[in-house]
Tab-separated table of C-alpha atoms and ligand atoms in Angstrom:
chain	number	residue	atom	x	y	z
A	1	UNK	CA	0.000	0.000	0.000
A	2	UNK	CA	1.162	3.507	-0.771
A	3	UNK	CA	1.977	5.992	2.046
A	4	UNK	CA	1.954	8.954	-0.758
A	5	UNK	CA	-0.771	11.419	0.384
A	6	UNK	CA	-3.994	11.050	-1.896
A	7	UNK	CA	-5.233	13.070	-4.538
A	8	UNK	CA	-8.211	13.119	-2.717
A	9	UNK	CA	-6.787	14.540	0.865
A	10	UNK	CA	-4.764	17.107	-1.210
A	11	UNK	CA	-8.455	18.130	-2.620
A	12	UNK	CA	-9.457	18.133	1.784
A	13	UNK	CA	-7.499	21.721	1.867
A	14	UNK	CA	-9.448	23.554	3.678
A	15	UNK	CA	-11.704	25.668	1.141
A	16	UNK	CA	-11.022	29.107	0.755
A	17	UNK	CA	-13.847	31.916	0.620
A	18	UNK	CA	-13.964	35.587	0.262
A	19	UNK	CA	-16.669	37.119	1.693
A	20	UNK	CA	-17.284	41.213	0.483
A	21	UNK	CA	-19.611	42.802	3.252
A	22	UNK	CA	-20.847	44.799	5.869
A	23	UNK	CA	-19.143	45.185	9.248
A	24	UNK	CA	-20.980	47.286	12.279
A	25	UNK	CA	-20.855	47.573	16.122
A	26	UNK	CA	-23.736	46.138	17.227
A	27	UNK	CA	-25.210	47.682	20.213
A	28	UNK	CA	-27.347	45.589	21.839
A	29	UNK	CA	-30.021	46.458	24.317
A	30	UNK	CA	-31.796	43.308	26.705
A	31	UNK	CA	-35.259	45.099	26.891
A	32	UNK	CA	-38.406	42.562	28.546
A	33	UNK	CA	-40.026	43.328	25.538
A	34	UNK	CA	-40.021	46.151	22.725
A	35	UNK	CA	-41.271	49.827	23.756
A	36	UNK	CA	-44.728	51.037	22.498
A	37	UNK	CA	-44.754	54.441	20.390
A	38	UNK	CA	-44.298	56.827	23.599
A	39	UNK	CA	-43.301	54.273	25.814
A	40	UNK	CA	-40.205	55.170	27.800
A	41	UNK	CA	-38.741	51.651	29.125
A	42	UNK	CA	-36.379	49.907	31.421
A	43	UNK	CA	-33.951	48.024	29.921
A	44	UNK	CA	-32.073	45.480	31.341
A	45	UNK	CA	-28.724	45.775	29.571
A	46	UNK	CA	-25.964	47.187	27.250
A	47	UNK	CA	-23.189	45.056	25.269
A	48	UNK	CA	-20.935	46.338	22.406
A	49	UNK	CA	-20.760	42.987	20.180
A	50	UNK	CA	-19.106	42.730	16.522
A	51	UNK	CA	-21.765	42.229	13.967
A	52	UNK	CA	-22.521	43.233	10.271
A	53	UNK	CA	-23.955	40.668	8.492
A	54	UNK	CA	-20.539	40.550	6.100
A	55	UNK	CA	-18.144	39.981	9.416
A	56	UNK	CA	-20.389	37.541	10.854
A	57	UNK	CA	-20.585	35.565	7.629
A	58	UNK	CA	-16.911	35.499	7.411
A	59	UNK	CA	-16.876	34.434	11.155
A	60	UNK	CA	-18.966	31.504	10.449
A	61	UNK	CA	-16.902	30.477	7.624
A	62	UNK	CA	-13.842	30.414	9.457
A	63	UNK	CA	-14.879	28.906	12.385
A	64	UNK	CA	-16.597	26.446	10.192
A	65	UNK	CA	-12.930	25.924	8.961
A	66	UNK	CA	-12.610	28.284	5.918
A	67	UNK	CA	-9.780	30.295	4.970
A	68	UNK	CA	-11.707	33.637	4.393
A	69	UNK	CA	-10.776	37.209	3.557
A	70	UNK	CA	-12.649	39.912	4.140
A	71	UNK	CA	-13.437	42.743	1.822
A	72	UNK	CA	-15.304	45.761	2.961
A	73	UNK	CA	-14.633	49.276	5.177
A	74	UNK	CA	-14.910	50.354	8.674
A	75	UNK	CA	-14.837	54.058	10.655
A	76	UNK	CA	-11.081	55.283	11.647
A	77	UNK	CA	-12.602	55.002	15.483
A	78	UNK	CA	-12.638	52.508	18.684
A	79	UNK	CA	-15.045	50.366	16.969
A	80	UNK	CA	-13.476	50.020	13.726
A	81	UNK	CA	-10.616	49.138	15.322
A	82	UNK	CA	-12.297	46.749	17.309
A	83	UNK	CA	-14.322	44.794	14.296
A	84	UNK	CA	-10.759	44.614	13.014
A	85	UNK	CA	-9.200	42.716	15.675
A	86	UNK	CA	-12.479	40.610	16.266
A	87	UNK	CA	-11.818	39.662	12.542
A	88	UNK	CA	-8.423	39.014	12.728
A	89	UNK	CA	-8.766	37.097	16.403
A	90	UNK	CA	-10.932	34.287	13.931
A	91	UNK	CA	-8.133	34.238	11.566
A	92	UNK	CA	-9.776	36.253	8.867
A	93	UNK	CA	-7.425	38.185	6.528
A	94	UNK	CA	-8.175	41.747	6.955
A	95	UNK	CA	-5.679	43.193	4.236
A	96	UNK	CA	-8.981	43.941	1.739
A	97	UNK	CA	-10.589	45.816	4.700
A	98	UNK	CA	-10.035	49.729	3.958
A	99	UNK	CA	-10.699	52.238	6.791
A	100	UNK	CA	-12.323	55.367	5.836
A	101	UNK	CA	-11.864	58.851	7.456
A	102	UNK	CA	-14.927	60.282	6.640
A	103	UNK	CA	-18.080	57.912	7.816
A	104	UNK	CA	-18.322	55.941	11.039
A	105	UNK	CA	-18.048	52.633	11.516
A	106	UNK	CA	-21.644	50.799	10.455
A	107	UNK	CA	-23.685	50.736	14.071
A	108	UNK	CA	-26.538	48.716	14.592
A	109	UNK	CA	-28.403	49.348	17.355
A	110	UNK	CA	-30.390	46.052	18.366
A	111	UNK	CA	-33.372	45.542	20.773
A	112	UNK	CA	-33.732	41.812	21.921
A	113	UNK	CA	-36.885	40.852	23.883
A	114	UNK	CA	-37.336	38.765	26.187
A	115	UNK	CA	-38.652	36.268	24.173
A	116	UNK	CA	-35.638	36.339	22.003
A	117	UNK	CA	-37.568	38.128	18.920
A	118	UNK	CA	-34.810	41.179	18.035
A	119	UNK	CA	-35.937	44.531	16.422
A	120	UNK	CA	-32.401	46.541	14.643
A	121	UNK	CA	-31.646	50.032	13.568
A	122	UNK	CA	-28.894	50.340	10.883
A	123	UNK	CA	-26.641	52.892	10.474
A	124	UNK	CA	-24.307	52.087	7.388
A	125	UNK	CA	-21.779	54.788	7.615
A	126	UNK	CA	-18.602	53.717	6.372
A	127	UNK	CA	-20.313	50.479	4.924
A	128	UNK	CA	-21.742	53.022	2.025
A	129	UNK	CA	-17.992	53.651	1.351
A	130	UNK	CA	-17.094	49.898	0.434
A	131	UNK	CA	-15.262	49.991	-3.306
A	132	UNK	CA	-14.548	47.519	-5.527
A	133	UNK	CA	-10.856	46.954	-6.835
A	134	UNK	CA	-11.581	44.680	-10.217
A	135	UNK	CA	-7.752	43.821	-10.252
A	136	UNK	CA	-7.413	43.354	-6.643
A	137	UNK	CA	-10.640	41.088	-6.743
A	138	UNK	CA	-9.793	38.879	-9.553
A	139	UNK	CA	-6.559	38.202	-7.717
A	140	UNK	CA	-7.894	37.501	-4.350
A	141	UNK	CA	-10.608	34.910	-6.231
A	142	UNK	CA	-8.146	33.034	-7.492
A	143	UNK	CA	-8.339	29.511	-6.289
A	144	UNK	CA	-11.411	30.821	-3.904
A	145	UNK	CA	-14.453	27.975	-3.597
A	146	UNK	CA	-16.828	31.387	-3.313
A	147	UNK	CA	-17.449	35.099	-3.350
A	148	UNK	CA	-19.732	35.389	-0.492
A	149	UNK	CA	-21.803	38.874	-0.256
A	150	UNK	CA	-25.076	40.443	1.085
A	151	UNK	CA	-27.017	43.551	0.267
A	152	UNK	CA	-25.629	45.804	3.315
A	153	UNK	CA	-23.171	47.085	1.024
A	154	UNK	CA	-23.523	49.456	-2.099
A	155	UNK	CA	-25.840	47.445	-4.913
A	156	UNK	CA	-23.645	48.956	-7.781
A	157	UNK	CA	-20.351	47.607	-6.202
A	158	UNK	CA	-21.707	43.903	-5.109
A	159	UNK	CA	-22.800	44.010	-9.088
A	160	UNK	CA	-19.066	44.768	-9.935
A	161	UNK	CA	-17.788	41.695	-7.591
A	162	UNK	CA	-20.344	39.423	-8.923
A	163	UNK	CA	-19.508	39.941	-12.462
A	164	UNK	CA	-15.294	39.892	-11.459
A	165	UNK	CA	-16.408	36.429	-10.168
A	166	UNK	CA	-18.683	35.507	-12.911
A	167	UNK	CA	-15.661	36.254	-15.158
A	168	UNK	CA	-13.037	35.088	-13.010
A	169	UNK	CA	-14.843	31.157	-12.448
A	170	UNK	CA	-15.334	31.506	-9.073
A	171	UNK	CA	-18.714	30.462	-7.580
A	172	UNK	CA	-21.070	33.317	-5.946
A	173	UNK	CA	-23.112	32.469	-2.724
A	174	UNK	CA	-25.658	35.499	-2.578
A	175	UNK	CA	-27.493	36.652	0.530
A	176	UNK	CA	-30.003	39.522	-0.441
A	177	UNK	CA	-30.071	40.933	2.891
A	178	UNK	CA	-31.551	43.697	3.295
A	179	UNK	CA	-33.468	42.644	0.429
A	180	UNK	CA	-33.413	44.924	-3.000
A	181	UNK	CA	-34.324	43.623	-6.131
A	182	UNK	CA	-31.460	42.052	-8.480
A	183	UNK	CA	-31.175	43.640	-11.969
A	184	UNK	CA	-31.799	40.763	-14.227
A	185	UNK	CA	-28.228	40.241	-16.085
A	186	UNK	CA	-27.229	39.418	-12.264
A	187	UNK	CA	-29.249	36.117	-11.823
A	188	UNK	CA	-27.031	34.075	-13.818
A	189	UNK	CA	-23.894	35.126	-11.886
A	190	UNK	CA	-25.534	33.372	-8.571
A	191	UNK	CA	-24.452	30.106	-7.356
A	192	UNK	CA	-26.143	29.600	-4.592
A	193	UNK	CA	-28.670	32.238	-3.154
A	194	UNK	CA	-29.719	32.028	0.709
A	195	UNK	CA	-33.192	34.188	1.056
A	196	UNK	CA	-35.380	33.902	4.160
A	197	UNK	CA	-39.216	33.520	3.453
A	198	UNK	CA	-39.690	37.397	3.127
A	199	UNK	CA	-36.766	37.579	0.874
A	200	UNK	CA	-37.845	34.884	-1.055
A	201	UNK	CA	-41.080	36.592	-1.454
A	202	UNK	CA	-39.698	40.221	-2.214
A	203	UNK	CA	-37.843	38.386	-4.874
A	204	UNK	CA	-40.164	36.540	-6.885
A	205	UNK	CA	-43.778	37.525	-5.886
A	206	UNK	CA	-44.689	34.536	-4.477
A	207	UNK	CA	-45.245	33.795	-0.826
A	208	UNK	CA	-43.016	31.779	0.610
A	209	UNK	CA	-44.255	31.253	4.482
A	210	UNK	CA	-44.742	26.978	4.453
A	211	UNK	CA	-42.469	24.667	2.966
A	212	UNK	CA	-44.861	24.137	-0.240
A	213	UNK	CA	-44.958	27.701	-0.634
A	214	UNK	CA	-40.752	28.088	-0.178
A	215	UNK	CA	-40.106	25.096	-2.662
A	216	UNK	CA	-42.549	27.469	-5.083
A	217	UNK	CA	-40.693	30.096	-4.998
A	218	UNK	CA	-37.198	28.489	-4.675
A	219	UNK	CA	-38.358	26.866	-8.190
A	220	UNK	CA	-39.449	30.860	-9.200
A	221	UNK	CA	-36.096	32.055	-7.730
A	222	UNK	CA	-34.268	29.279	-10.020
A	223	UNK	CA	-35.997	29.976	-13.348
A	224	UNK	CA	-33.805	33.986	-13.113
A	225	UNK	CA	-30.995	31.989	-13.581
A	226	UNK	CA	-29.447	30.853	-9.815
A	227	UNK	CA	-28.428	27.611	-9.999
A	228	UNK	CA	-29.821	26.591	-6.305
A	229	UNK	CA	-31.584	28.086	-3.534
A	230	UNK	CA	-32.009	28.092	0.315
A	231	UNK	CA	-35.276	29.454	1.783
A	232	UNK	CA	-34.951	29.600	5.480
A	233	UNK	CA	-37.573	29.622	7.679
A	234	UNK	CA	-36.586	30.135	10.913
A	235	UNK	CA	-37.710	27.454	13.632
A	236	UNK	CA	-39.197	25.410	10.716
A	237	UNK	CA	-35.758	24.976	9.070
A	238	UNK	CA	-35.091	25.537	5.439
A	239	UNK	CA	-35.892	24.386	1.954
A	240	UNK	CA	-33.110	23.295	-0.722
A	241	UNK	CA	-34.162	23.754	-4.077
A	242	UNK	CA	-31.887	22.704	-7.016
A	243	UNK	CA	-32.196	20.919	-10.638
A	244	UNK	CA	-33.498	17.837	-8.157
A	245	UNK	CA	-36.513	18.989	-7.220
A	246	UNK	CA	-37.058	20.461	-3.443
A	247	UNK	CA	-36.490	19.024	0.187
A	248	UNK	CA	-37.989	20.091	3.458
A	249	UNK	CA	-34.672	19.944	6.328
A	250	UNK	CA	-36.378	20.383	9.469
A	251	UNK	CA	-34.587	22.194	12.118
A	252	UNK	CA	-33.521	20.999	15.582
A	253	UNK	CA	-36.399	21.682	18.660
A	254	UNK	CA	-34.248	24.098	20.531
A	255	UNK	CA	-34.641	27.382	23.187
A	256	UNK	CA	-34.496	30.692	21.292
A	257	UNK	CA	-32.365	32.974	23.342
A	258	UNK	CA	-31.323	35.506	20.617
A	259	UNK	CA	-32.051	34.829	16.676
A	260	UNK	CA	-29.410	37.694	15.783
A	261	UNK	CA	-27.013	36.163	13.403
A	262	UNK	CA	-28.628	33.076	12.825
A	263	UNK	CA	-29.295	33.097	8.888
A	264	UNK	CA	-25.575	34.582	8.874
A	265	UNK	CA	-24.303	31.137	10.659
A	266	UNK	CA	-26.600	29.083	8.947
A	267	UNK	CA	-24.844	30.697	5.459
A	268	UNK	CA	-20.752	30.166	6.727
A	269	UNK	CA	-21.659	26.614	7.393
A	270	UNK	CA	-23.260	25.704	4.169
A	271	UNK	CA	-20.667	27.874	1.797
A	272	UNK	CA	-17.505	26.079	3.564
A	273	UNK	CA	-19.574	22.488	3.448
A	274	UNK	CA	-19.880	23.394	0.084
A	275	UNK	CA	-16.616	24.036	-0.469
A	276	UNK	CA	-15.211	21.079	0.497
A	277	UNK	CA	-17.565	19.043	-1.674
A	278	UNK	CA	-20.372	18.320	0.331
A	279	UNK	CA	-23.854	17.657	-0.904
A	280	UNK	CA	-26.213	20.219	-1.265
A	281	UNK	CA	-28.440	18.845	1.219
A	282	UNK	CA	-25.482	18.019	3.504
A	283	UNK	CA	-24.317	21.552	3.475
A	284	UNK	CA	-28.000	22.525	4.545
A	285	UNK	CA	-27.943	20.258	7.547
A	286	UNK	CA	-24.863	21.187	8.523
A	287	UNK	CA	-26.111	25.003	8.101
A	288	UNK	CA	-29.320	24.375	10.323
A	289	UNK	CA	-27.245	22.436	13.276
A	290	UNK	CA	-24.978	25.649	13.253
A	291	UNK	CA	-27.861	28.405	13.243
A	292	UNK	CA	-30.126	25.944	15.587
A	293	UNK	CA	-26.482	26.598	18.284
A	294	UNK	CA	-26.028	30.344	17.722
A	295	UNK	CA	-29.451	30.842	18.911
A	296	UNK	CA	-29.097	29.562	21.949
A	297	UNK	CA	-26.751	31.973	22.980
A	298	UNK	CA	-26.976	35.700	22.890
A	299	UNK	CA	-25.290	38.214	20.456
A	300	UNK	CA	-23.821	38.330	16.840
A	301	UNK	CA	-20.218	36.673	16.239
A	302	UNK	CA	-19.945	35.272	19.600
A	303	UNK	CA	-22.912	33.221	19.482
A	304	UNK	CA	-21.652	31.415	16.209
A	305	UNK	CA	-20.061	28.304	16.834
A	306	UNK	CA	-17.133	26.448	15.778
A	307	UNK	CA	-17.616	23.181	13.255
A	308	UNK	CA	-16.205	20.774	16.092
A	309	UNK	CA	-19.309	22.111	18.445
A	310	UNK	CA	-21.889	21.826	15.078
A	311	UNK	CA	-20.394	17.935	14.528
A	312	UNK	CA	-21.477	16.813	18.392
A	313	UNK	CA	-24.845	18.735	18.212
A	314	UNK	CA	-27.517	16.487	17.283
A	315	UNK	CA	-28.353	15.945	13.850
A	316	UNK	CA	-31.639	16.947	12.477
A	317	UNK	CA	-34.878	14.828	11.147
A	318	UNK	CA	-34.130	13.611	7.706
A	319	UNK	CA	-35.384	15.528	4.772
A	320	UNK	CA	-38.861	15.674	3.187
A	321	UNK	CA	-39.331	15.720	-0.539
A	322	UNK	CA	-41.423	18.421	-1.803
B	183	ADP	P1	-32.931	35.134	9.068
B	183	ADP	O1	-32.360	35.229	10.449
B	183	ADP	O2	-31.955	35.474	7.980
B	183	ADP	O3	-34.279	35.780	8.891
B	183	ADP	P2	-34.141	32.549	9.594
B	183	ADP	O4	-34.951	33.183	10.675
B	183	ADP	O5	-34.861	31.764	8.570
B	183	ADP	O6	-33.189	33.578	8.830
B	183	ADP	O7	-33.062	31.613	10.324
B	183	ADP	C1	-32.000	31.021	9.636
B	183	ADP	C2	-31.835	29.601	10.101
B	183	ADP	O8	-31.614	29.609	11.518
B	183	ADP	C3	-33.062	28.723	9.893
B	183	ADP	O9	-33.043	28.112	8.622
B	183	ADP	C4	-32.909	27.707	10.999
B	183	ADP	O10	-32.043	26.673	10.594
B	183	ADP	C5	-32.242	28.503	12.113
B	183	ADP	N1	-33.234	28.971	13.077
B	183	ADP	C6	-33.768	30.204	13.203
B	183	ADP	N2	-34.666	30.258	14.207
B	183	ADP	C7	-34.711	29.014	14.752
B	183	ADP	C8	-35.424	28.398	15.836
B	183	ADP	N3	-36.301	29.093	16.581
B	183	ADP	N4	-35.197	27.093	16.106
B	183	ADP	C9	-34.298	26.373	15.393
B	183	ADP	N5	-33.579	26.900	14.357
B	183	ADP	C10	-33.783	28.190	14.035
């Protein structure tokens, strides 16, 4: 028998990704449950946690075992500087991040109830300023399983990165968060796209609140031009939808303490499964073990877990076919 290492564990590198996003403070206030128009409230307490939906996508990736880089902007102030070293603490290369010395860093000032429902206020500041360098880009995709990005960046510059990738061969997992709608040469440059049921619905027109409904409009989502969808849907899971036909994955029975970040978990799992050549429907489960942990504790990047946590959590109900 050979002792040579295998083509195949040469192909186990650990995938890289490069996610182009948003990075804020988030500001977090522990209220019993939202204030009423008027309504002047007690809460029950302040935390400063690193957020963005961009940084904690990247966090989930590399603690899901990725080797990300991170393209986007932050304030020159404390919390800039402090998103940076959270970022860099995870591993993440940080040499794409620019610091701007006009705009603040992004803040988003979060209200989580009691009951673990959250209610945020965005303020994108120097998340507006994100720019695209084509050459830099192409570079930095090179070898990269995906170009991860959301919405809580500039439209027209995502649009730029998606077409570098499109051009470059390197595979696009889109999150349309906060949700806009996608000019139509776009919808062939998606891989994979990750909505939630009122994305998916803002997107194609369809409702998208059961599992029938979601594999409806995953199938509407498809025929723009993605190759596959996600439609998450929260404590019911989410719905894969690819060439195949649709599958229900159910999600894990499990305490809500704090949804923030969730989707954002659920999406680093699934891009590095991906990545390393896991199934589709794989990647998903892996995804919902990983968003059913982060929700059981509070906050954005510290509630998302690392892969060796997500591999002894329990594994989910098999799929449904829709
Ligand atoms: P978003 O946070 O982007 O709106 P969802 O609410 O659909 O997205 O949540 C993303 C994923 O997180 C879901 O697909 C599910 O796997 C998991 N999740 C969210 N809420 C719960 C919950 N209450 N119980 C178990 N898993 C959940």
């Amino acid at each position: 028998m050979s002792s040579q290492p295998s083509s195949s564990s040469a192909a186990q590198q650990p995938p890289r990704i490069v996610v182009l996003g948003s990075l804020n403070m988030d500001i977090v206030l522990r209220v019993p449950q939202a204030p009423s128009a008027g309504e002047t409230l007690l809460g029950r307490s302040i935390a400063h946690i690193p957020g963005g939906k961009g940084a904690n996508q990247a966090v989930s990736c590399a603690r899901e075992g990725g080797r990300v880089s991170m393209i986007g902007c932050v304030g020159n102030d404390a919390h800039g500087l402090a998103l940076r070293t959270a970022l860099t603490q995870d591993g993440i290369d940080t040499a794409a991040l620019r610091t701007d010395g006009a705009e603040p860093t992004g803040t988003a000032l979060i209200l989580v109830e009691d009951s673990g429902q959250n209610r945020i206020v965005m303020i994108p500041g120097a998340n507006a300023k994100v720019e695209i360098d084509e050459a830099a880009l192409r570079q930095q995709l090179q070898g990269a399983a995906f170009l991860v990005a959301q919405f809580e960046t500039p439209m027209h510059q995502v649009a730029r990165a998606l077409t570098v990738a499109h051009d470059a061969g390197c595979k696009v997992l889109l999150n349309p968060s906060p949700v806009q709608p996608i000019a139509e040469p776009l919808w062939p440059r998606i891989d994979t796209l990750v909505v939630n049921e009122i994305e998916a619905q803002a997107l194609c027109g369809q409702a998208a609140d059961s599992p029938q409904e979601a594999a409806l409009a995953g199938q509407a989502l498809r025929a723009k031009g993605v190759r596959r969808v996600v439609v998450t849907l929260g404590a019911r899971g989410a719905v894969a939808v690819d060439a195949n036909g649709a599958r229900h994955h159910s999600a894990p029975k499990v305490q809500a303490i704090d949804t923030t970040a969730a989707g954002d978990t659920f999406l680093g799992a699934l891009a590095v499964a991906l990545g390393e050549g896991q199934s589709f429907d794989d990647a998903v489960r892996l995804g919902i073990r990983a968003a059913a942990l982060c929700i059981q504790r509070p906050g954005a990047q510290p509630s998302i877990p690392q892969r060796s946590a997500v591999l002894q959590s329990p594994m989910p109900p098999d799929w449904t076919a829709l």
